[in-house]
């Protein structure tokens, strides 16, 4: 049943989701049909009470209410079922740390991911993307998600650790991350620890992957300490353990936590975004045609894109933005109230779990008409409305917004431009579009596609020298 609460500016509605099972609450529905379950919640209010196992939790279903939560991280701190689980993996790293220690950690890591700095990573991104194309001969079936995980793991590990990971170790990191991410989701929606202590194959696989990942990070740190200083994120972290730069020294454990955090966040979401983009493009020939036209016009005969091309890759950026709206890899996040508080007129006790979902906000038909339609043109300069910009939060908002948002956009645009400039990916005969099965992140986890060489790139027009890209002006891109 719903009740209406009048606020100074807005009237919020609150309610409870129906269908609570004893002990498991809504966990079964969330595990089996998470997106359908999410989409059903706004019908019950702007703030909807659900049960995750025996725990009460509140789902925020309106963009403005979501901003209210995200803009007050002292009251709505990191915590709740997701972060309780992630904390076991990432310790006290930037993603999981509580608000009182957040500012110093963010200050330490921010410089490497400042917008002014990310252009410096362009070469390594396109080099790795080109290497993927070389392993994709025309006429072959290619494991797209696996290749994107490989690509993004190598890119983020080069940003963090220069060349400290050899190919075999990078592949081991990629495989461990895949197993860990799979295991984390079920532990989030079914927060009953005893189940995960059972010696099942899945539980063993999860624990093995965790142990291996921690061991790899420890080895990398130990070897760097024995060798020369490097100008990368690990170099910054090790300098911080000596208290260089005047800030209080950080501990060895913090170095470890930061590295594992950045490896996981920097590889997984990014790989799913790229895989989802290829899948969506193959199902939307007109969007794909416009992307190819832009790439041929801006990059000509297969030239590698560089940072100077970014302002002209307007349609490419629109494809990435629309992928992030349509198939946002980060689809569900939790917070915990640090004190008794009021949200949407509802009294929440201290320790209450509050959830928000970019997927839910991005699929609201009032904000994004025909939300299931993949339409990159929604993001052409000047077209998104204020409401759409407010509701679009693939990287979250407020002080805990993604550290790597700008880096992620640059990596996705350059990798997509490099690969789509050289290869065309088609779904295999008999491919059926199925609702994505979310884990801790969401996206096509095992996408396999057919690879063709792009013939149009060879006969493409010469690179454009005008300030227009493809069919669009780009001055405010
Ligand atoms: C498409 C790619 C990405 C998406 C969709 C994404 C999404 C997000 C979201 C939604 C959050 C906020 C989580 C919350 O509110 O609880 C976040 C936080 C974070 N992301 Fe990303 N992310 C992406 C790529 C990256 C990359 C490449 C990095 C590596 C640098 C990164 C590092 C982080 C960190 C460290 C945080 C925590 C920030 C803080 O609390 O201060 N992310 N990300």
Coordinates of C-alpha atoms in Angstrom, one line a residue, residues 18 47 196 314:
X18 CA 4.6 -7.1 -2.8
X47 CA 10.9 5.1 -2.3
X196 CA 28.8 -19.6 1.2
X314 CA 31.0 12.6 -31.8

